[in-house]
PDB file of C-alpha atoms in Angstrom:
ATOM      1  CA  MET A   1      -5.861  12.148 -40.050  1.00 49.00           C
ATOM      2  CA  PRO A   2      -3.784   9.647 -40.820  1.00 54.00           C
ATOM      3  CA  LYS A   3      -1.747   9.698 -44.030  1.00 58.00           C
ATOM      4  CA  GLY A   4      -3.904   7.144 -47.181  1.00 57.00           C
ATOM      5  CA  GLY A   5      -7.314   8.609 -45.662  1.00 59.00           C
ATOM      6  CA  ARG A   6      -8.301   5.556 -44.231  1.00 58.00           C
ATOM      7  CA  LYS A   7      -8.941   4.919 -40.527  1.00 62.00           C
ATOM      8  CA  GLY A   8      -7.602   3.221 -37.705  1.00 58.00           C
ATOM      9  CA  GLY A   9      -3.498   2.478 -38.015  1.00 58.00           C
ATOM     10  CA  HIS A  10      -1.346   2.200 -40.889  1.00 60.00           C
ATOM     11  CA  LYS A  11       0.201  -1.597 -39.711  1.00 67.00           C
ATOM     12  CA  GLY A  12      -1.470  -5.035 -39.969  1.00 67.00           C
ATOM     13  CA  ARG A  13      -4.408  -6.097 -42.409  1.00 70.00           C
ATOM     14  CA  ALA A  14      -7.455  -5.818 -41.205  1.00 70.00           C
ATOM     15  CA  ARG A  15      -9.260  -7.814 -39.131  1.00 72.00           C
ATOM     16  CA  GLN A  16     -11.626 -10.653 -40.229  1.00 77.00           C
ATOM     17  CA  TYR A  17     -14.460 -11.805 -37.355  1.00 79.00           C
ATOM     18  CA  THR A  18     -15.338 -15.598 -37.470  1.00 83.00           C
ATOM     19  CA  SER A  19     -19.238 -15.626 -36.775  1.00 88.00           C
ATOM     20  CA  PRO A  20     -20.169 -18.395 -34.531  1.00 89.00           C
ATOM     21  CA  GLU A  21     -21.536 -21.028 -37.572  1.00 91.00           C
ATOM     22  CA  GLU A  22     -17.477 -20.633 -38.666  1.00 91.00           C
ATOM     23  CA  ILE A  23     -17.244 -21.506 -35.033  1.00 92.00           C
ATOM     24  CA  ASP A  24     -20.053 -24.293 -34.675  1.00 93.00           C
ATOM     25  CA  ALA A  25     -18.333 -25.820 -37.830  1.00 94.00           C
ATOM     26  CA  GLN A  26     -14.750 -25.983 -36.373  1.00 93.00           C
ATOM     27  CA  LEU A  27     -16.587 -27.344 -33.358  1.00 93.00           C
ATOM     28  CA  GLN A  28     -17.909 -30.109 -35.070  1.00 95.00           C
ATOM     29  CA  ALA A  29     -15.345 -31.219 -37.273  1.00 95.00           C
ATOM     30  CA  GLU A  30     -12.422 -31.664 -34.299  1.00 94.00           C
ATOM     31  CA  LYS A  31     -15.267 -33.897 -32.978  1.00 94.00           C
ATOM     32  CA  GLN A  32     -16.533 -35.978 -35.409  1.00 94.00           C
ATOM     33  CA  LYS A  33     -11.702 -35.602 -35.837  1.00 93.00           C
ATOM     34  CA  ALA A  34     -11.759 -37.070 -32.288  1.00 92.00           C
ATOM     35  CA  ARG A  35     -14.399 -39.469 -32.605  1.00 92.00           C
ATOM     36  CA  VAL A  36     -13.083 -41.355 -36.172  1.00 93.00           C
ATOM     37  CA  LYS A  37      -9.455 -41.584 -34.376  1.00 90.00           C
ATOM     38  CA  GLU A  38     -10.638 -43.419 -31.884  1.00 89.00           C
ATOM     39  CA  GLN A  39     -12.930 -46.086 -33.383  1.00 90.00           C
ATOM     40  CA  LYS A  40      -9.626 -46.993 -34.978  1.00 87.00           C
ATOM     41  CA  GLU A  41      -7.778 -47.524 -31.479  1.00 85.00           C
ATOM     42  CA  GLY A  42     -10.350 -48.148 -29.191  1.00 74.00           C
ATOM     43  CA  GLY A  43     -11.789 -50.708 -31.853  1.00 60.00           C
ATOM     44  CA  ASP A  44     -15.770 -51.633 -31.788  1.00 52.00           C
ATOM     45  CA  GLY A  45     -15.811 -51.849 -27.781  1.00 48.00           C
ATOM     46  CA  ALA A  46     -15.940 -48.473 -26.879  1.00 44.00           C
ATOM     47  CA  ALA A  47     -17.903 -47.298 -30.279  1.00 45.00           C
ATOM     48  CA  GLY A  48     -21.279 -48.599 -29.390  1.00 47.00           C
ATOM     49  CA  ASP A  49     -21.150 -46.576 -25.258  1.00 50.00           C
ATOM     50  CA  PRO A  50     -21.192 -43.047 -25.941  1.00 49.00           C
ATOM     51  CA  LYS A  51     -20.331 -42.428 -22.687  1.00 49.00           C
ATOM     52  CA  LYS A  52     -17.231 -43.615 -23.150  1.00 48.00           C
ATOM     53  CA  GLU A  53     -16.977 -41.644 -26.309  1.00 48.00           C
ATOM     54  CA  LYS A  54     -16.817 -38.933 -24.220  1.00 48.00           C
ATOM     55  CA  LYS A  55     -14.186 -39.366 -21.454  1.00 49.00           C
ATOM     56  CA  SER A  56     -12.305 -40.441 -23.951  1.00 48.00           C
ATOM     57  CA  LEU A  57     -12.175 -38.085 -26.031  1.00 47.00           C
ATOM     58  CA  ASP A  58     -11.657 -35.608 -23.016  1.00 49.00           C
ATOM     59  CA  SER A  59      -8.489 -38.863 -22.265  1.00 49.00           C
ATOM     60  CA  ASP A  60      -7.834 -37.437 -25.888  1.00 49.00           C
ATOM     61  CA  GLU A  61      -7.074 -33.507 -25.118  1.00 50.00           C
ATOM     62  CA  SER A  62      -5.015 -34.293 -22.603  1.00 50.00           C
ATOM     63  CA  GLU A  63      -3.235 -35.972 -24.267  1.00 52.00           C
ATOM     64  CA  ASP A  64      -2.884 -33.915 -26.765  1.00 52.00           C
ATOM     65  CA  GLU A  65      -2.045 -31.465 -24.558  1.00 51.00           C
ATOM     66  CA  GLU A  66       0.064 -33.550 -23.298  1.00 52.00           C
ATOM     67  CA  ASP A  67       2.595 -33.996 -26.834  1.00 53.00           C
ATOM     68  CA  ASP A  68       2.151 -30.138 -27.462  1.00 53.00           C
ATOM     69  CA  TYR A  69       3.995 -29.280 -25.025  1.00 52.00           C
ATOM     70  CA  GLN A  70       6.242 -32.351 -25.650  1.00 52.00           C
ATOM     71  CA  GLN A  71       6.979 -31.084 -29.498  1.00 59.00           C
ATOM     72  CA  LYS A  72       7.487 -27.029 -28.192  1.00 65.00           C
ATOM     73  CA  ARG A  73      10.746 -29.165 -25.900  1.00 65.00           C
ATOM     74  CA  LYS A  74      14.158 -28.624 -28.598  1.00 69.00           C
ATOM     75  CA  GLY A  75      16.604 -29.844 -28.327  1.00 69.00           C
ATOM     76  CA  VAL A  76      18.160 -31.857 -24.940  1.00 68.00           C
ATOM     77  CA  GLU A  77      15.187 -30.593 -22.930  1.00 67.00           C
ATOM     78  CA  GLY A  78      13.013 -33.729 -23.222  1.00 67.00           C
ATOM     79  CA  LEU A  79      15.727 -35.910 -22.219  1.00 72.00           C
ATOM     80  CA  ILE A  80      16.873 -33.593 -18.923  1.00 71.00           C
ATOM     81  CA  ASP A  81      14.396 -31.865 -16.661  1.00 71.00           C
ATOM     82  CA  ILE A  82      16.302 -29.366 -15.897  1.00 71.00           C
ATOM     83  CA  GLU A  83      15.579 -27.065 -12.687  1.00 75.00           C
ATOM     84  CA  ASN A  84      16.205 -23.136 -11.274  1.00 77.00           C
ATOM     85  CA  PRO A  85      17.795 -23.062  -7.824  1.00 77.00           C
ATOM     86  CA  ASN A  86      17.361 -19.791  -7.865  1.00 82.00           C
ATOM     87  CA  ARG A  87      13.669 -19.619  -8.838  1.00 79.00           C
ATOM     88  CA  VAL A  88      11.430 -19.501  -6.148  1.00 78.00           C
ATOM     89  CA  ALA A  89       8.200 -20.665  -6.830  1.00 76.00           C
ATOM     90  CA  GLN A  90       5.254 -19.164  -6.278  1.00 78.00           C
ATOM     91  CA  THR A  91       2.927 -21.381  -4.043  1.00 80.00           C
ATOM     92  CA  THR A  92      -0.466 -20.143  -3.050  1.00 82.00           C
ATOM     93  CA  LYS A  93      -1.353 -20.392   0.821  1.00 78.00           C
ATOM     94  CA  LYS A  94      -5.153 -20.986   1.328  1.00 79.00           C
ATOM     95  CA  VAL A  95      -6.764 -19.330   4.510  1.00 77.00           C
ATOM     96  CA  THR A  96      -6.505 -21.812   6.404  1.00 78.00           C
ATOM     97  CA  GLN A  97      -2.711 -21.782   6.323  1.00 73.00           C
ATOM     98  CA  LEU A  98      -2.855 -18.367   6.928  1.00 72.00           C
ATOM     99  CA  ASP A  99      -0.574 -16.944   9.606  1.00 68.00           C
ATOM    100  CA  LEU A 100      -1.807 -13.665  11.608  1.00 69.00           C
ATOM    101  CA  ASP A 101      -1.218 -14.024  14.416  1.00 68.00           C
ATOM    102  CA  GLY A 102       2.723 -14.491  14.392  1.00 66.00           C
ATOM    103  CA  PRO A 103       4.970 -11.737  14.707  1.00 67.00           C
ATOM    104  CA  LYS A 104       5.161  -9.391  11.109  1.00 73.00           C
ATOM    105  CA  GLU A 105       9.030  -9.100   9.270  1.00 80.00           C
ATOM    106  CA  LEU A 106       8.957  -5.348   8.548  1.00 82.00           C
ATOM    107  CA  SER A 107      11.009  -3.886   6.771  1.00 89.00           C
ATOM    108  CA  ARG A 108      13.894  -1.995   7.291  1.00 90.00           C
ATOM    109  CA  ARG A 109      12.575   1.218   6.608  1.00 93.00           C
ATOM    110  CA  GLU A 110       9.720   0.081   8.726  1.00 92.00           C
ATOM    111  CA  ARG A 111      11.442  -0.816  11.365  1.00 92.00           C
ATOM    112  CA  GLU A 112      13.104   2.596  11.472  1.00 95.00           C
ATOM    113  CA  GLU A 113       9.682   4.702  11.093  1.00 95.00           C
ATOM    114  CA  ILE A 114       7.984   2.991  14.651  1.00 95.00           C
ATOM    115  CA  GLU A 115      11.472   3.154  16.828  1.00 96.00           C
ATOM    116  CA  LYS A 116      11.837   6.837  15.415  1.00 97.00           C
ATOM    117  CA  GLN A 117       8.042   7.670  16.639  1.00 96.00           C
ATOM    118  CA  LYS A 118       8.555   6.094  20.032  1.00 97.00           C
ATOM    119  CA  ALA A 119      11.758   8.175  20.725  1.00 96.00           C
ATOM    120  CA  LYS A 120      10.049  10.977  19.650  1.00 96.00           C
ATOM    121  CA  GLU A 121       7.362  10.597  21.913  1.00 96.00           C
ATOM    122  CA  ARG A 122       9.575   8.919  24.907  1.00 94.00           C
ATOM    123  CA  TYR A 123      11.448  12.708  24.341  1.00 93.00           C
ATOM    124  CA  MET A 124       7.942  14.632  24.347  1.00 93.00           C
ATOM    125  CA  LYS A 125       7.341  12.760  27.583  1.00 93.00           C
ATOM    126  CA  MET A 126      10.563  14.051  29.184  1.00 92.00           C
ATOM    127  CA  HIS A 127      10.149  17.491  28.033  1.00 90.00           C
ATOM    128  CA  LEU A 128       7.535  17.184  29.339  1.00 89.00           C
ATOM    129  CA  ALA A 129       8.635  16.768  32.745  1.00 90.00           C
ATOM    130  CA  GLY A 130      10.998  19.259  32.734  1.00 87.00           C
ATOM    131  CA  LYS A 131      14.372  16.698  32.164  1.00 89.00           C
ATOM    132  CA  THR A 132      15.579  18.361  28.539  1.00 90.00           C
ATOM    133  CA  GLU A 133      17.656  20.013  28.604  1.00 91.00           C
ATOM    134  CA  GLN A 134      15.468  21.929  26.032  1.00 90.00           C
ATOM    135  CA  ALA A 135      12.413  22.303  29.084  1.00 90.00           C
ATOM    136  CA  LYS A 136      15.324  23.155  31.495  1.00 91.00           C
ATOM    137  CA  ALA A 137      15.922  26.421  29.497  1.00 93.00           C
ATOM    138  CA  ASP A 138      12.102  27.079  28.533  1.00 91.00           C
ATOM    139  CA  LEU A 139      11.552  26.550  31.809  1.00 91.00           C
ATOM    140  CA  ALA A 140      14.537  29.142  32.980  1.00 94.00           C
ATOM    141  CA  ARG A 141      13.280  31.640  30.285  1.00 95.00           C
ATOM    142  CA  LEU A 142       9.609  32.091  30.740  1.00 94.00           C
ATOM    143  CA  ALA A 143      11.056  33.002  35.548  1.00 95.00           C
ATOM    144  CA  ILE A 144      13.206  35.877  34.008  1.00 97.00           C
ATOM    145  CA  ILE A 145       9.610  37.036  32.085  1.00 97.00           C
ATOM    146  CA  ARG A 146       7.857  36.256  34.972  1.00 97.00           C
ATOM    147  CA  LYS A 147      10.252  38.647  37.255  1.00 97.00           C
ATOM    148  CA  GLN A 148      10.163  40.967  34.697  1.00 97.00           C
ATOM    149  CA  ARG A 149       6.826  41.108  34.481  1.00 97.00           C
ATOM    150  CA  GLU A 150       5.961  40.760  38.554  1.00 97.00           C
ATOM    151  CA  GLU A 151       8.590  43.785  38.438  1.00 97.00           C
ATOM    152  CA  ALA A 152       7.002  45.375  35.350  1.00 97.00           C
ATOM    153  CA  ALA A 153       3.536  45.078  37.209  1.00 97.00           C
ATOM    154  CA  ARG A 154       5.049  45.998  40.698  1.00 96.00           C
ATOM    155  CA  LYS A 155       6.651  49.227  39.383  1.00 96.00           C
ATOM    156  CA  LYS A 156       2.426  49.986  37.701  1.00 96.00           C
ATOM    157  CA  GLU A 157       1.411  49.943  41.023  1.00 96.00           C
ATOM    158  CA  GLU A 158       4.175  52.318  43.018  1.00 95.00           C
ATOM    159  CA  GLU A 159       3.790  55.452  40.503  1.00 95.00           C
ATOM    160  CA  ARG A 160      -0.426  54.967  40.153  1.00 94.00           C
ATOM    161  CA  LYS A 161      -0.072  55.179  43.735  1.00 92.00           C
ATOM    162  CA  ALA A 162       2.837  58.096  43.368  1.00 92.00           C
ATOM    163  CA  LYS A 163       0.685  60.060  41.484  1.00 91.00           C
ATOM    164  CA  ASP A 164      -2.923  58.632  43.066  1.00 89.00           C
ATOM    165  CA  ASP A 165      -0.948  60.443  46.632  1.00 88.00           C
ATOM    166  CA  ALA A 166      -0.117  63.440  43.416  1.00 87.00           C
ATOM    167  CA  THR A 167      -3.497  64.169  42.907  1.00 87.00           C
ATOM    168  CA  LEU A 168      -4.750  64.275  46.047  1.00 83.00           C
ATOM    169  CA  SER A 169      -2.510  66.369  48.285  1.00 82.00           C
ATOM    170  CA  GLY A 170      -2.870  68.786  45.010  1.00 77.00           C
ATOM    171  CA  LYS A 171      -6.409  68.471  45.940  1.00 75.00           C
ATOM    172  CA  ARG A 172      -6.719  68.947  49.408  1.00 73.00           C
ATOM    173  CA  MET A 173      -4.367  71.953  49.436  1.00 72.00           C
ATOM    174  CA  GLN A 174      -6.792  73.486  46.494  1.00 73.00           C
ATOM    175  CA  SER A 175      -9.506  72.720  49.168  1.00 72.00           C
ATOM    176  CA  LEU A 176      -7.159  74.466  51.931  1.00 67.00           C
ATOM    177  CA  SER A 177      -7.620  76.962  50.032  1.00 71.00           C
ATOM    178  CA  LEU A 178     -10.586  77.577  48.713  1.00 66.00           C
ATOM    179  CA  ASN A 179     -11.318  77.280  52.579  1.00 66.00           C
ATOM    180  CA  LYS A 180      -9.121  80.090  53.526  1.00 59.00           C
TER     181      LYS A 180
END
């Protein structure tokens, strides 16, 4: 709990909310002031027609906004329109004006990433075709391993045959010795 025992921040005043009735009363007062001002400026002709009063109220509001804008300017700003040549004005484009089919301007990073992917794909195609140094080294290593395995299989086959011959000759000797 903050110091002071109150809930909320320690700075600022308590908030005051205006009721809807007060807001309506303020709007009515502003409309009344606008009517009085219009009657003073326009004379009797505009006061009789309610449609003209509404139109003139709208025009008065836009004039008031322009007056506020003029009052906010200080010094020479009201006399000279200053435009920053470095400022880029943002223009909104309509959906019909957008060119989606045209070539997109890619950033440097995006271009480099695309080039890197294409180079990787080219390398993999060359590698699968056996045209890269690494692929040649891999194929040579595989050929050596195949030869070693063939030699090992051949030696095992010869050993097995020799063992079978030995067992057969041993069995023959036994059978001959038994037959005697």
